[in-house]
Every structure is written in structure tokens, then in C-alpha cells.
Rosetta silent file (secondary structure, phi, psi, omega in degrees, C-alpha in Angstrom):
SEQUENCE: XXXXXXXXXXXXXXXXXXXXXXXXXXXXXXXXXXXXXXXXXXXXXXXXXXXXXXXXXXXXXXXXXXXXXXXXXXXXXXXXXXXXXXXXXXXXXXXXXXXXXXXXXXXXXXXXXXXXXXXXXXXXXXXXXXXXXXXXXXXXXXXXXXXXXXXXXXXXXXXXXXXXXXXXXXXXXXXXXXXXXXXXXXXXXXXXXXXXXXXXXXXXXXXXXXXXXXXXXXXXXXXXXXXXXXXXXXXXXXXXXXXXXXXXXXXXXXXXXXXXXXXXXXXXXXXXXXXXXXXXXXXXXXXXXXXXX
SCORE:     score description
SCORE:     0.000 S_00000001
   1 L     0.000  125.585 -177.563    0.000    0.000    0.000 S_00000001
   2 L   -56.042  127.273 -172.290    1.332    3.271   -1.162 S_00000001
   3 L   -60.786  128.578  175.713    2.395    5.451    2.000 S_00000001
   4 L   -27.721  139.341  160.622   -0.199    8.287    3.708 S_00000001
   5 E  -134.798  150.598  178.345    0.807   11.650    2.919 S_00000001
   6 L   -74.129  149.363 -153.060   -0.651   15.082    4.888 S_00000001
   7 L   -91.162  -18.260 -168.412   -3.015   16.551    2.913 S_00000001
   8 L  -104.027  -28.378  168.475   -1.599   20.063    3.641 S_00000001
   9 L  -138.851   39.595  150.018    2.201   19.651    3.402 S_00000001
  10 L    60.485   14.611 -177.337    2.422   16.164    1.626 S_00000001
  11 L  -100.096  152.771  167.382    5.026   14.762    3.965 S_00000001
  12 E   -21.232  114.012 -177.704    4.959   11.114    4.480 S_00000001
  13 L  -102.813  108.863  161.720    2.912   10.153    7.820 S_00000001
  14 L   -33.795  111.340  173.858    4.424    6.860    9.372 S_00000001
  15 L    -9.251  171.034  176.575    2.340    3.356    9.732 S_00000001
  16 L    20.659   20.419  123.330    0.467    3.440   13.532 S_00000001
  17 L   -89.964  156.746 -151.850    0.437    7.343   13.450 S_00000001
  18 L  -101.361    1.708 -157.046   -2.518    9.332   13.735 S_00000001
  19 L  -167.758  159.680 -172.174   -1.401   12.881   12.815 S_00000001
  20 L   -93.199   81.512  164.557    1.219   14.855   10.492 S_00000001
  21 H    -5.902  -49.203 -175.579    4.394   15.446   12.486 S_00000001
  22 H   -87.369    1.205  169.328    5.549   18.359   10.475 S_00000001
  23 H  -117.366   15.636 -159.549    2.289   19.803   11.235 S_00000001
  24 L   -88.450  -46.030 -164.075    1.701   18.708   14.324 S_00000001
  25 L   -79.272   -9.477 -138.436    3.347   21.727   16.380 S_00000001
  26 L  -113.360   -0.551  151.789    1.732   24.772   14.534 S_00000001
  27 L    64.536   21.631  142.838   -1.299   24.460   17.422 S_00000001
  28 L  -149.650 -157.630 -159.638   -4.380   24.778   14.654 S_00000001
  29 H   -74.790   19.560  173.943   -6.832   22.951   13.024 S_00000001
  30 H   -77.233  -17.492  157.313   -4.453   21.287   10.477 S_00000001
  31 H   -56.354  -47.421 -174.609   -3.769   18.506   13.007 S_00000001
  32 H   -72.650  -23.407 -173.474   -7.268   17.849   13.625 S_00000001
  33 H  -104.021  -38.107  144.519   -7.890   17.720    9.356 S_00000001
  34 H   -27.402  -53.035  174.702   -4.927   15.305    9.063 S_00000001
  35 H   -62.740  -53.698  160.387   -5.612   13.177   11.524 S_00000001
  36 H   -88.807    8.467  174.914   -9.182   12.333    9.661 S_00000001
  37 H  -100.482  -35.874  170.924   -7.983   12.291    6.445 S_00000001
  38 H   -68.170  -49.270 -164.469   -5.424    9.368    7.295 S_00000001
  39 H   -66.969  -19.536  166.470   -8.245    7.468    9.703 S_00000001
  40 H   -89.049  -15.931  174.393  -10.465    7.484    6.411 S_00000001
  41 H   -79.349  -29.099 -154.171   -7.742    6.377    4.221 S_00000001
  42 H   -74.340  -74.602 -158.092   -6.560    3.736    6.837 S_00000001
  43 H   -59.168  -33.263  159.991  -10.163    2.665    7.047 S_00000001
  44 H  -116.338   49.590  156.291  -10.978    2.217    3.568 S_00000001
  45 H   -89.953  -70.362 -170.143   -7.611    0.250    2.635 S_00000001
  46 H   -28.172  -64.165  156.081   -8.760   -1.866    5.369 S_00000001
  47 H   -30.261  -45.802 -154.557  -12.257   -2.358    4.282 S_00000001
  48 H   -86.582  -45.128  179.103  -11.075   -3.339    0.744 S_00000001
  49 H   -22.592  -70.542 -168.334   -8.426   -5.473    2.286 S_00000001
  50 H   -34.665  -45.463 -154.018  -11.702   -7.625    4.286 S_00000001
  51 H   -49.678  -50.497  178.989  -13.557   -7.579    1.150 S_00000001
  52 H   -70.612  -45.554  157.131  -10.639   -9.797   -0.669 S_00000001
  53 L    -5.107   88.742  176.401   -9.433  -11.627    2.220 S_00000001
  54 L   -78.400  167.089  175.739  -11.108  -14.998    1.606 S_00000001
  55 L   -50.383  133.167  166.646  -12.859  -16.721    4.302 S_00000001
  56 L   -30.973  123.907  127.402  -10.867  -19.051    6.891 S_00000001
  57 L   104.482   12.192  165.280  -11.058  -22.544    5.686 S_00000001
  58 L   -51.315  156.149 -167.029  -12.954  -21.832    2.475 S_00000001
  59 L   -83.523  143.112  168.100  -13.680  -24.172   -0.132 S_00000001
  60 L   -26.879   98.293  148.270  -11.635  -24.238   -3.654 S_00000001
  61 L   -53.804   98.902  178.844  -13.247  -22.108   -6.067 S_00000001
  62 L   -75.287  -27.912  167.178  -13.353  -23.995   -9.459 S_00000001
  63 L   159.900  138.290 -173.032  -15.206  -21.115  -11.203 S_00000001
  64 E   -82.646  136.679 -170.543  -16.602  -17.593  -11.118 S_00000001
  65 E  -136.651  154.793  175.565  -19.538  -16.692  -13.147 S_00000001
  66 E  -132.311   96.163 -166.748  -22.067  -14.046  -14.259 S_00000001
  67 E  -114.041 -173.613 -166.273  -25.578  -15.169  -14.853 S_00000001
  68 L  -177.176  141.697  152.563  -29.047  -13.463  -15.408 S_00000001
  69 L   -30.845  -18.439 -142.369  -32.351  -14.334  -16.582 S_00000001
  70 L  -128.791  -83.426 -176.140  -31.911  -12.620  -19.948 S_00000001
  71 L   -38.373  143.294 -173.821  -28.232  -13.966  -21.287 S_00000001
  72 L   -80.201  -34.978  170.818  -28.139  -17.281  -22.499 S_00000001
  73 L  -149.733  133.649  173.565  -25.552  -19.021  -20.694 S_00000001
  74 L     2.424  147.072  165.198  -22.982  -18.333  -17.637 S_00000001
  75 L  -116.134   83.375  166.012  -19.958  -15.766  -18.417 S_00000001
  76 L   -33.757  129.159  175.918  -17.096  -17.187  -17.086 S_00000001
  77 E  -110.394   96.759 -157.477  -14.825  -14.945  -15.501 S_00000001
  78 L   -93.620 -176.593 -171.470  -11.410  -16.218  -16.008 S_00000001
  79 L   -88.557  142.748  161.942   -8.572  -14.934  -13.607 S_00000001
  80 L   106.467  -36.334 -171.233   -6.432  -12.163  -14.874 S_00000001
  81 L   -84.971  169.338 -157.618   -9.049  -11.382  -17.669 S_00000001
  82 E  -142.739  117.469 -163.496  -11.750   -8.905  -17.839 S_00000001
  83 E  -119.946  145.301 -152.704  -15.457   -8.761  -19.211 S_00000001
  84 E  -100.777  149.311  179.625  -17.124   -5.586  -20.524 S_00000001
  85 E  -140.198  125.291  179.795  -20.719   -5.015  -20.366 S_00000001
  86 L  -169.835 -169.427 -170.438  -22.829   -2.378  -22.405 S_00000001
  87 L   -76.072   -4.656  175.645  -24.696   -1.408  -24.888 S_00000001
  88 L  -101.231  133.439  152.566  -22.698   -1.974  -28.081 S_00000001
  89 L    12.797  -78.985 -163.794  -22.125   -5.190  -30.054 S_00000001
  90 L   -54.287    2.575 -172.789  -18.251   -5.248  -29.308 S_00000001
  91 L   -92.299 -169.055  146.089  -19.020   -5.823  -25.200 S_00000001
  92 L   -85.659  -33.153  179.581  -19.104   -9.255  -23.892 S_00000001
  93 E  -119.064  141.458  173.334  -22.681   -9.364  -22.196 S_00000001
  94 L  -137.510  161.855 -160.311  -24.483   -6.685  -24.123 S_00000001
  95 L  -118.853  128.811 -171.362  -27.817   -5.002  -23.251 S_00000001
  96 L  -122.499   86.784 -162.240  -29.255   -3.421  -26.287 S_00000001
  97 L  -146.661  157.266  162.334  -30.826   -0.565  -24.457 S_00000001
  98 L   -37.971  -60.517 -157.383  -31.325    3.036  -24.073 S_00000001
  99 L   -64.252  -10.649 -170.753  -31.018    2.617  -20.569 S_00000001
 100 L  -130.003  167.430 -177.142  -26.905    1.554  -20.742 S_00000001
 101 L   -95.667 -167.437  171.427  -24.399    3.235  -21.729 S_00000001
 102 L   -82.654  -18.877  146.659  -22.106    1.760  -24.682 S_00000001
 103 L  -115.975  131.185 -164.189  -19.517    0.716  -22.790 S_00000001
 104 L  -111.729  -61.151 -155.093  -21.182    0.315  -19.031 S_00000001
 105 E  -158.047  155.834  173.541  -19.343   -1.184  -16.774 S_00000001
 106 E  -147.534  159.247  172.280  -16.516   -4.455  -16.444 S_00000001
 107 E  -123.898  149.782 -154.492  -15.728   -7.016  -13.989 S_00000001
 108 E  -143.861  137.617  176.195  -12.293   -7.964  -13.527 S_00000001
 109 E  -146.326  114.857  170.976  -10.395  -10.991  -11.924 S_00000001
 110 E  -147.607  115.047  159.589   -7.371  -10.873  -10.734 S_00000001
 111 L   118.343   -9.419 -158.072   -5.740  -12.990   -8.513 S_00000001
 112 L   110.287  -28.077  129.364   -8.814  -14.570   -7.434 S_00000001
 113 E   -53.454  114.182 -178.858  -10.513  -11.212   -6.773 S_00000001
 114 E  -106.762  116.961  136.954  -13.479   -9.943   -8.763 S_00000001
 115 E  -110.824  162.715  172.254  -14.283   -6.715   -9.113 S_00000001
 116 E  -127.738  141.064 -157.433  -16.579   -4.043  -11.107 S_00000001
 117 E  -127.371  131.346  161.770  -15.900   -0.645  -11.796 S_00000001
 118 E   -72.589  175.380  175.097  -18.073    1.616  -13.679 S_00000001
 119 L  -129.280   47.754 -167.284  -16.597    3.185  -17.009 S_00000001
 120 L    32.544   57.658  157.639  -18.085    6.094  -16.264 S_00000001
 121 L   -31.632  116.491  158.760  -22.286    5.544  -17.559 S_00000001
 122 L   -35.513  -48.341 -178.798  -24.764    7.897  -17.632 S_00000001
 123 L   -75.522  -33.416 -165.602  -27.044    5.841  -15.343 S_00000001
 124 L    99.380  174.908  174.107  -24.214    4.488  -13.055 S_00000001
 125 E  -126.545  114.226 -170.575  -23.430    0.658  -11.925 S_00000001
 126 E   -98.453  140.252  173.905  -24.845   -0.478   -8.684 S_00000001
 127 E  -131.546  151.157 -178.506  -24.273   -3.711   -6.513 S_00000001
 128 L    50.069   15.798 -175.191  -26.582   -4.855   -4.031 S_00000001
 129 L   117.900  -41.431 -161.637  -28.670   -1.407   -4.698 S_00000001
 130 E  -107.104  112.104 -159.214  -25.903    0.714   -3.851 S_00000001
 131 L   -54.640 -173.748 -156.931  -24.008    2.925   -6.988 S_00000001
 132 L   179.425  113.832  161.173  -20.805    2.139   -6.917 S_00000001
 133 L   -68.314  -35.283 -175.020  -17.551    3.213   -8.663 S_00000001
 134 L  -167.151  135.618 -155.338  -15.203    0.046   -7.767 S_00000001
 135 L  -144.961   73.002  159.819  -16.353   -2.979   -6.072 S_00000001
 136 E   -35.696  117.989 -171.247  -14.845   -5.888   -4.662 S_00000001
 137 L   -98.193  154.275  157.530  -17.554   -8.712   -5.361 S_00000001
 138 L  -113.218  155.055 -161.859  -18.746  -11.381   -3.451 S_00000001
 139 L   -58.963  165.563 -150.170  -20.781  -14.733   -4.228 S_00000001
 140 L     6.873    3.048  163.975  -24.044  -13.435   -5.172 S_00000001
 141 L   -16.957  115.969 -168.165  -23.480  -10.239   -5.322 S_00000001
 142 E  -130.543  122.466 -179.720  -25.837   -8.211   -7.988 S_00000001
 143 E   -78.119  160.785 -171.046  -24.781   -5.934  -10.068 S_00000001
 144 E  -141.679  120.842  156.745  -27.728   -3.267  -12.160 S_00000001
 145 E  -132.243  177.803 -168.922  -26.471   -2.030  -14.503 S_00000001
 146 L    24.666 -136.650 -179.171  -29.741    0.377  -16.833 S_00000001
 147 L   -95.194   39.173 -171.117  -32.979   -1.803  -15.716 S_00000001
 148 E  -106.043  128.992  163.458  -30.443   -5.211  -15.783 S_00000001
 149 E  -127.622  133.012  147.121  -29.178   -7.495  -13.109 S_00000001
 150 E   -91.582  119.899  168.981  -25.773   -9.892  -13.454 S_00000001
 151 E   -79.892  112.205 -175.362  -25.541  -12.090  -10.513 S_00000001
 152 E   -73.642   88.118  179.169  -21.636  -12.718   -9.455 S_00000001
 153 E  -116.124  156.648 -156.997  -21.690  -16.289   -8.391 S_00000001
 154 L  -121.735  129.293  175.586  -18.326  -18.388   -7.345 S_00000001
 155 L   -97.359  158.693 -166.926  -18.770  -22.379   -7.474 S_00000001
 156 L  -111.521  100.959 -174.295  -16.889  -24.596   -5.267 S_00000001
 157 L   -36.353  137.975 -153.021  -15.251  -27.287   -6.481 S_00000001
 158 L    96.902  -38.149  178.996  -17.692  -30.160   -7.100 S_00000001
 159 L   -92.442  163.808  179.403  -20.895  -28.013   -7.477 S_00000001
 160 L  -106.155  126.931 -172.033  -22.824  -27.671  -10.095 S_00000001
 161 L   -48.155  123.411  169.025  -22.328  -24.326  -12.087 S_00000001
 162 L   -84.056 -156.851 -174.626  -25.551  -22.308  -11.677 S_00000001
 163 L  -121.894 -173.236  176.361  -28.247  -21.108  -14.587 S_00000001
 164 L   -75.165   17.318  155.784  -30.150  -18.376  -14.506 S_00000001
 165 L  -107.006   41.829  152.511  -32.411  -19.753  -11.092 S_00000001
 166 L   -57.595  118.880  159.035  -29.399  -18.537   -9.051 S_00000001
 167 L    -3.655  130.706 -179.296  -30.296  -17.042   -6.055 S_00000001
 168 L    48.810   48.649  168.282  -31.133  -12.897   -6.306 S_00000001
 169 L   -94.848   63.491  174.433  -30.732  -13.536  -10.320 S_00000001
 170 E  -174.764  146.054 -153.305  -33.822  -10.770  -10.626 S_00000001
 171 L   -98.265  156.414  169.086  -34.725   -7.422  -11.036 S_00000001
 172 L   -66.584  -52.948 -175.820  -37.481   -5.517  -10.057 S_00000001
 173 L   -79.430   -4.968  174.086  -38.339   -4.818  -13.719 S_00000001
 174 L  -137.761   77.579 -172.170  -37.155   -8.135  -15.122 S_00000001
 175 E   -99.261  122.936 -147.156  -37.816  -11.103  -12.733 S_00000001
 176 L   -86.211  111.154 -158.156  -36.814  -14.491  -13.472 S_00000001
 177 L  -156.652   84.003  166.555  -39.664  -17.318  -12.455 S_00000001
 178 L    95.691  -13.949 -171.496  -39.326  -20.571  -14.113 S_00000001
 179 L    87.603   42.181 -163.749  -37.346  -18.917  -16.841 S_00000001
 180 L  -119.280  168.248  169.477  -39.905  -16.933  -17.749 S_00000001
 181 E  -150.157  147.566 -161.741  -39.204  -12.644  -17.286 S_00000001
 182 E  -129.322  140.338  160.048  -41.609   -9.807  -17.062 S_00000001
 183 E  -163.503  178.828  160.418  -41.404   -6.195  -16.804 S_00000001
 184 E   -67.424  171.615 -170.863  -43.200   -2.786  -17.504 S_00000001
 185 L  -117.470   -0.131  167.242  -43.255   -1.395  -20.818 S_00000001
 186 L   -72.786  -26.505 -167.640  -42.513    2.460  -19.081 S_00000001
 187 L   -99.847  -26.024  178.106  -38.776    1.247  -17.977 S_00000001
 188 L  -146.422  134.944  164.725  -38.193   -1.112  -21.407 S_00000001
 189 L   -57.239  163.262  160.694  -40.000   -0.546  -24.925 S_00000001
 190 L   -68.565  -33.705 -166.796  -41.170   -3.741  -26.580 S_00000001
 191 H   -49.200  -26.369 -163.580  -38.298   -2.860  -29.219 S_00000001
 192 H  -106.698    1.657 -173.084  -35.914   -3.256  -26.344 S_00000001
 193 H  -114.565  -45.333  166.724  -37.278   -6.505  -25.035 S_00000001
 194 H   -50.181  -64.628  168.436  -37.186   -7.443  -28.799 S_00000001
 195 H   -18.043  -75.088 -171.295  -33.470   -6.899  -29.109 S_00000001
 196 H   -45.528  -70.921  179.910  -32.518   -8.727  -26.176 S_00000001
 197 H   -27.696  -53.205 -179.675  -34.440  -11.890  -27.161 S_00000001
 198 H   -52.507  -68.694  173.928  -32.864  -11.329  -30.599 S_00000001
 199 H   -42.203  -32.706 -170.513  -28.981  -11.080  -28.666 S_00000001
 200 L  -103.847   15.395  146.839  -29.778  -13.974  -26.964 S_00000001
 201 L    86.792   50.036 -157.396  -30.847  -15.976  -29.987 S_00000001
 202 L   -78.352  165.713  148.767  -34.571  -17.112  -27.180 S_00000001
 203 L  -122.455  118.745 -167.471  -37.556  -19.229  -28.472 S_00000001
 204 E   144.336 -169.305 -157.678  -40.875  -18.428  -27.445 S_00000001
 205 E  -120.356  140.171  168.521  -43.839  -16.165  -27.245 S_00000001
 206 E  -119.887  105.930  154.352  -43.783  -12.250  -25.490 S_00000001
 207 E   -77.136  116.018 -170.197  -47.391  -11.540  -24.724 S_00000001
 208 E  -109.196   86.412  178.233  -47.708   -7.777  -24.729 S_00000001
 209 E   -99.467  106.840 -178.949  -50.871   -6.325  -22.119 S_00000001
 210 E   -88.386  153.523 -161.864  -51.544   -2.690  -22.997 S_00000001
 211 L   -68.439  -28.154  173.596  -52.302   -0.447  -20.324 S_00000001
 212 L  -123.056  154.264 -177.414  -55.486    0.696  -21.597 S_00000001
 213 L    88.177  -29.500  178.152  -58.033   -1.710  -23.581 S_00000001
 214 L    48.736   17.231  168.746  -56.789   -4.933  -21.683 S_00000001
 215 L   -56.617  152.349  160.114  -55.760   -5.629  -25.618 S_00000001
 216 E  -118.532  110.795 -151.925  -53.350   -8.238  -25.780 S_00000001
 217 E  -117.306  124.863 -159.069  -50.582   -8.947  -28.411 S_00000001
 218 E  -137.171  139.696  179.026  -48.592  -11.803  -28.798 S_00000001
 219 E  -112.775  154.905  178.233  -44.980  -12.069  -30.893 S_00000001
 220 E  -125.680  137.613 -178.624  -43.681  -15.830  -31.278 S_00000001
 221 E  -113.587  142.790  177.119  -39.488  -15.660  -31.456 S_00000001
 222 E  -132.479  115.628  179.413  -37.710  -18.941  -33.124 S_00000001
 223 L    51.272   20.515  176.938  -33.710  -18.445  -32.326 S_00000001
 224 L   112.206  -12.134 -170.608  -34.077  -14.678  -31.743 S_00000001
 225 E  -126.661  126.033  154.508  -36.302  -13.598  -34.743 S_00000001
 226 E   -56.340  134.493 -162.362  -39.673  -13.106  -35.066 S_00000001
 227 E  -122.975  -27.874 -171.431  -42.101  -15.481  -36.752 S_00000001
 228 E  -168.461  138.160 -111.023  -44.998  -14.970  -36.141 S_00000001
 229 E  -175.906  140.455 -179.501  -47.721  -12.031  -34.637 S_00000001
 230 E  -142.954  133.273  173.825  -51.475  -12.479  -32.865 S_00000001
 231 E  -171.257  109.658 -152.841  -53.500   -9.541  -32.319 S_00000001
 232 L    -3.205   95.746  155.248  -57.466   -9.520  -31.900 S_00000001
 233 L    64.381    9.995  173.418  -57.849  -11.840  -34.636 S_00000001
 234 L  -125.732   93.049  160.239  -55.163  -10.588  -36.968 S_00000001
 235 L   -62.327  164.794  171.834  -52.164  -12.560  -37.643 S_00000001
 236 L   117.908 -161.190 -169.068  -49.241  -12.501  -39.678 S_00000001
 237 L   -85.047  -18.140  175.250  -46.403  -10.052  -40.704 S_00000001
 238 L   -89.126    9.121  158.230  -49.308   -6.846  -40.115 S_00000001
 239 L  -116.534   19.762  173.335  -49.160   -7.170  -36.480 S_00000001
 240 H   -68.144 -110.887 -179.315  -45.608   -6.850  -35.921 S_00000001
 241 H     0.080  -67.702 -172.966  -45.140   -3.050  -36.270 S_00000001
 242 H   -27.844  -88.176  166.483  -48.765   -2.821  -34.312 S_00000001
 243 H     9.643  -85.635  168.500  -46.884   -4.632  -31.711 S_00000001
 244 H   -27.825  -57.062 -155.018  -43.375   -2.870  -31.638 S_00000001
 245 L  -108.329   21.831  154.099  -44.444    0.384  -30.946 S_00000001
 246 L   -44.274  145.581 -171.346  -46.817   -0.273  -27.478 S_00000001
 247 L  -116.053  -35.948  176.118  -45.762    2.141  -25.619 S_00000001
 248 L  -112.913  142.107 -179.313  -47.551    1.271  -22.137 S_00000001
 249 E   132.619 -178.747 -174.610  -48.660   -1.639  -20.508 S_00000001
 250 E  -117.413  161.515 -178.501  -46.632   -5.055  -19.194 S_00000001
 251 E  -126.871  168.824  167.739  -44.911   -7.721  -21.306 S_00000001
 252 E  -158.796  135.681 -174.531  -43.938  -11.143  -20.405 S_00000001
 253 E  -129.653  129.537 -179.522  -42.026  -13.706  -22.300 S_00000001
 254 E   -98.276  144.592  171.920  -42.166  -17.671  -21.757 S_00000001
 255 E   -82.210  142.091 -175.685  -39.753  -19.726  -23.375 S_00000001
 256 L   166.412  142.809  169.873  -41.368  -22.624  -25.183 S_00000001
 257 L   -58.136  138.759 -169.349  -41.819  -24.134  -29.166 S_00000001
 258 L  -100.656  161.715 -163.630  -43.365  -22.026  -31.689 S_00000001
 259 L  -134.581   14.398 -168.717  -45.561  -24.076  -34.531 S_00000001
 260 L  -161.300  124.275  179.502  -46.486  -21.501  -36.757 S_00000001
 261 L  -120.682  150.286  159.560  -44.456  -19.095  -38.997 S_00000001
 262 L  -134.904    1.700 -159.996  -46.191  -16.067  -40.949 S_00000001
 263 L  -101.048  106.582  159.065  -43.830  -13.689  -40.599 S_00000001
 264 L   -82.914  -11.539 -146.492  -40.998  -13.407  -43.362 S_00000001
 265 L  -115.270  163.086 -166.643  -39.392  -10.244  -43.189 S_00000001
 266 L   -69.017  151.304 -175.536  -36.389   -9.607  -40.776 S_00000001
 267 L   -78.247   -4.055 -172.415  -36.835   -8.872  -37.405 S_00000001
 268 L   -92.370   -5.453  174.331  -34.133   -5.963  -37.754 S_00000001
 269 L   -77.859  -65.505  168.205  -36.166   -4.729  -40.498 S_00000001
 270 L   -65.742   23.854  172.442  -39.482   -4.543  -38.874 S_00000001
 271 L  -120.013   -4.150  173.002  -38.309   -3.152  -35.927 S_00000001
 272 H   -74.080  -63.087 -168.142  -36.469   -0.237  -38.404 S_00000001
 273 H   -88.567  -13.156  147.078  -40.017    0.552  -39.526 S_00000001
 274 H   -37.122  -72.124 -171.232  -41.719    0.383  -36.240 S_00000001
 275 H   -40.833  -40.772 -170.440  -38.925    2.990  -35.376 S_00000001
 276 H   -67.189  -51.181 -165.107  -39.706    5.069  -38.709 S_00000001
 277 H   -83.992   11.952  169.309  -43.150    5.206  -38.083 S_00000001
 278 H   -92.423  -19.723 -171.877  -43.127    6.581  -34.348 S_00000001
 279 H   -86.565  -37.494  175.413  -40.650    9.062  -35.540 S_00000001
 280 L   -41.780  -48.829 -152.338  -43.504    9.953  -38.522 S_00000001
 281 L   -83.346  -43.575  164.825  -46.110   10.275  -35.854 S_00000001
 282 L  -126.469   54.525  127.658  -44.096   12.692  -33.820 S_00000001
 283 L    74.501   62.826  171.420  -42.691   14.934  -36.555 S_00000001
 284 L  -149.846 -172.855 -179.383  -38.664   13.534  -35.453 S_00000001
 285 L  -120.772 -174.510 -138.782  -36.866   11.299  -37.827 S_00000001
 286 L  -112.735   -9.635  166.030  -36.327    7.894  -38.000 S_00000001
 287 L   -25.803  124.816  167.864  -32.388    7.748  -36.912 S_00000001
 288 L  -120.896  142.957  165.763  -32.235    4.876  -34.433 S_00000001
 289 L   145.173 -167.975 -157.412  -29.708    4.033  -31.827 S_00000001
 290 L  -108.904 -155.550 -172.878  -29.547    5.673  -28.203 S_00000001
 291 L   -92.014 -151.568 -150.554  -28.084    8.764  -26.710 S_00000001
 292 L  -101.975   30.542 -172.853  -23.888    9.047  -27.007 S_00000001
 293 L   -87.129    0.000    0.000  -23.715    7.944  -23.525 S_00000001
């Protein structure tokens, strides 16, 4: 650990003192403002110290992981390497959301210590609730990063690696029940629930309940793409777009086979003219992608 220095005339303060020697005699408050400025440095070396410090008599860790409800399978977290997580293509777990920034946030292992540091996000990166700049992690630990949660979980040699029923693997706005996830449609568009399915290549149907109307909409996904569209009594490729652009109300998507395709046209296409025609309706243009954050 790099040595304390006084904050007012930078000289070196020895281990197990409390106060700046060369400032110690001058009899005002620069004693008293040294003297906390070391006992908070002291205090959070220590603290980080605890954090890594594994437990007495702990079991082997065979491997650290990052799972969620959303992502398709565990992210291994190997030691010395480092995994990025945000809103652009190029991350390792990516989010495809307003709500993140483009690079968000990474977790890091080194030595056998994982931590995550923001990369400085517009929304911030939180564990357990609490924002966070740098983070020593612990087994279940959960990081948020937009309306997201990655669960930090460390297996024991011997155990079986978990899935995405890990313990706290759930969000307020996305909660994980059977492998099914839910949320409001105020905190994530359907377009943004569509993505994700699409990154994570899912199969099944997200049933869409607008806020007003008790209408109901249903999209069927086969390996990430849409296939097929239900919507009082109108199927096909015309009730995609309909779909897309709910703006209120809750979705929920079950995993499960789909039997039926009507839809041919790409799902990155139709969700390009969903986008066009919300920008039509209020007099913006049809540029898509998020802010630069």
C-alpha cells in the first residue's frame, strides 16, 4: 500500500500514526484535518483489504460466473481477464438498451478477486442497490447495470455451475420465475425486449398487455427472430409493427416451441419501420440508436 501523505504539506505520515508530524506543532486545526484524512484512508484500505481476504477454511473455487435471466448461458470470468458489459455489439454481455451506456461497466479478476468498476455511464453501476464506482464482489453479489441485473456467483469445487435460477438472479423490472421474465413497458420498450431476445438468440412467445383496452398482443421468437404475430384476430407479418411500438402496458415472455411461422421479413427490419413510423407520428426522424452515452 502506497504510503499516507498530509493533505496540507504532503510529507509522508508513518504506519500506527494518527497525525502529520511536520504539522503537528503549529497548534491549529491542520492537526485535527490530518488526523481524519489518514483514519479514512486507513479505514478504507482496510475495508477493501476484508472484502478480498477470503474466508478461513474456504472451499476451492473452481469457477466464477455471471448469470441473469436474460443472457443465455454463464460468463465465465477467467482470472487475470476482464469482461465488458454495455450497450454496443463489441461488449461481452451486451444489453441493447437506451437505458446503458455503450460501454457500461466491467468485472475484472485478478488474482482470485473480482471486481466491477463503472466506465463512467450515464445511469451508473450499482451492486446490491448501492451505486458504486469500484467494487470488490462477493458470491451473489448483484450488479444493475440500466434496468439489468448480473448475478456474481463463485462455485466450489464439485458443485454444479448455476443457470439463470441462481439465487437474487432478478430485477425488479425483469424477474426471473421458471425462466420466464416480465417487466413494464414504461422502464423497457417492446423494441428493447425485442433486441434482447434477438442477442440472446430465445424461443418463445412475449405476450404484450396494454395499459389501456386490456388488448393483448402476442410475438412468437424462433432463435431470436420473429415469426410470427397475434392480435385480436389478426395474424401474420401486419401485427408486428402494431406490436413494436406499445408504448404502455406489461410484457412477459415464456420460453417454449413455436408451430407456426407467418412472418418473413427480418426482425431488424421490422423493428427499423416500427422505429420510422413513431418518428412519422411525432414529426422527429427515423435515426435509431440511443443517446452518445
Amino acid at each position: 500500500m502506497e504510503p499516507m501523505r498530509c493533505p496540507i504539506c504532503q510529507a509522508e505520515i508513518p504506519e500506527g500514526e494518527l497525525e502529520c508530524q511536520a504539522c503537528a506543532g503549529a497548534g491549529d486545526a491542520t492537526v485535527a484535518f490530518s488526523r481524519s484524512h489518514v483514519l479514512a484512508r486507513r479505514a478504507e484500505a482496510a475495508a477493501t483489504a476484508a472484502q478480498a481476504a477470503p474466508a478461513a477454511g474456504a472451499r476451492k473455487i473452481a469457477r466464477r460466473v455471471l448469470v441473469s435471466p436474460i443472457i443465455r448461458r454463464p460468463v465465465d470470468i477467467e482470472d487475470g481477464a476482464f469482461i465488458t458489459i454495455g450497450r454496443e455489439k463489441t461488449n461481452d454481455v451486451v444489453f441493447p438498451s437506451a437505458h446503458v451506456s455503450r460501454v457500461h461497466a466491467e468485472v475484472r479478476c485478478k488474482g482470485g478477486v473480482v471486481t466491477v468498476s463503472d466506465l463512467g455511464s450515464k445511469n451508473g453501476t450499482l451492486v446490491n442497490g448501492t451505486r458504486v464506482l469500484n467494487r470488490v464482489l462477493r458470491d451473489c453479489d448483484r450488479i444493475t447495470v440500466g434496468f439489468f441485473d448480473l448475478v456474481y456467483r463463485e462455485v466450489p469445487e464439485g458443485e454444479k455451475s448455476p443457470g439463470s435460477d441462481a439465487p437474487g438472479a432478478e430485477t425488479a423490472e425483469l424477474v426471473s420465475e421458471d425462466e420466464v421474465f416480465y417487466g413494464d413497458l414504461t422502464r423497457l420498450s417492446v423494441v428493447e425486449v425485442a433486441q434482447l431476445l434477438g442477442q440472446n438468440r430465445k424461443t418463445g412467445t412475449l405476450t404484450i398487455a396494454e395499459a389501456t383496452g386490456g388488448s393483448r398482443r402476442r410475438l412468437h421468437f424462433v432463435e431470436g427472430a420473429i415469426v410470427h404475430a397475434e392480435w385480436d384476430g389478426t395474424d401474420g407479418e401486419g401485427a408486428v409493427v402494431p406490436a413494436l411500438r406499445v408504448r404502455e402496458g406489461k410484457f412477459s415472455f415464456r420460453p417454449g416451441m413455436v408451430s407456426r411461422v407467418s412472418v418473413t421479413t427480418s426482425t431488424e427490419r421490422l423493428i427499423f419501420e416500427a422505429a420510422r413510423a413513431t418518428a412519422a407520428e411525432s414529426g422527429g426522424t427515423a435515426a435509431g440508436g440511443a443517446g452518445k452515452a
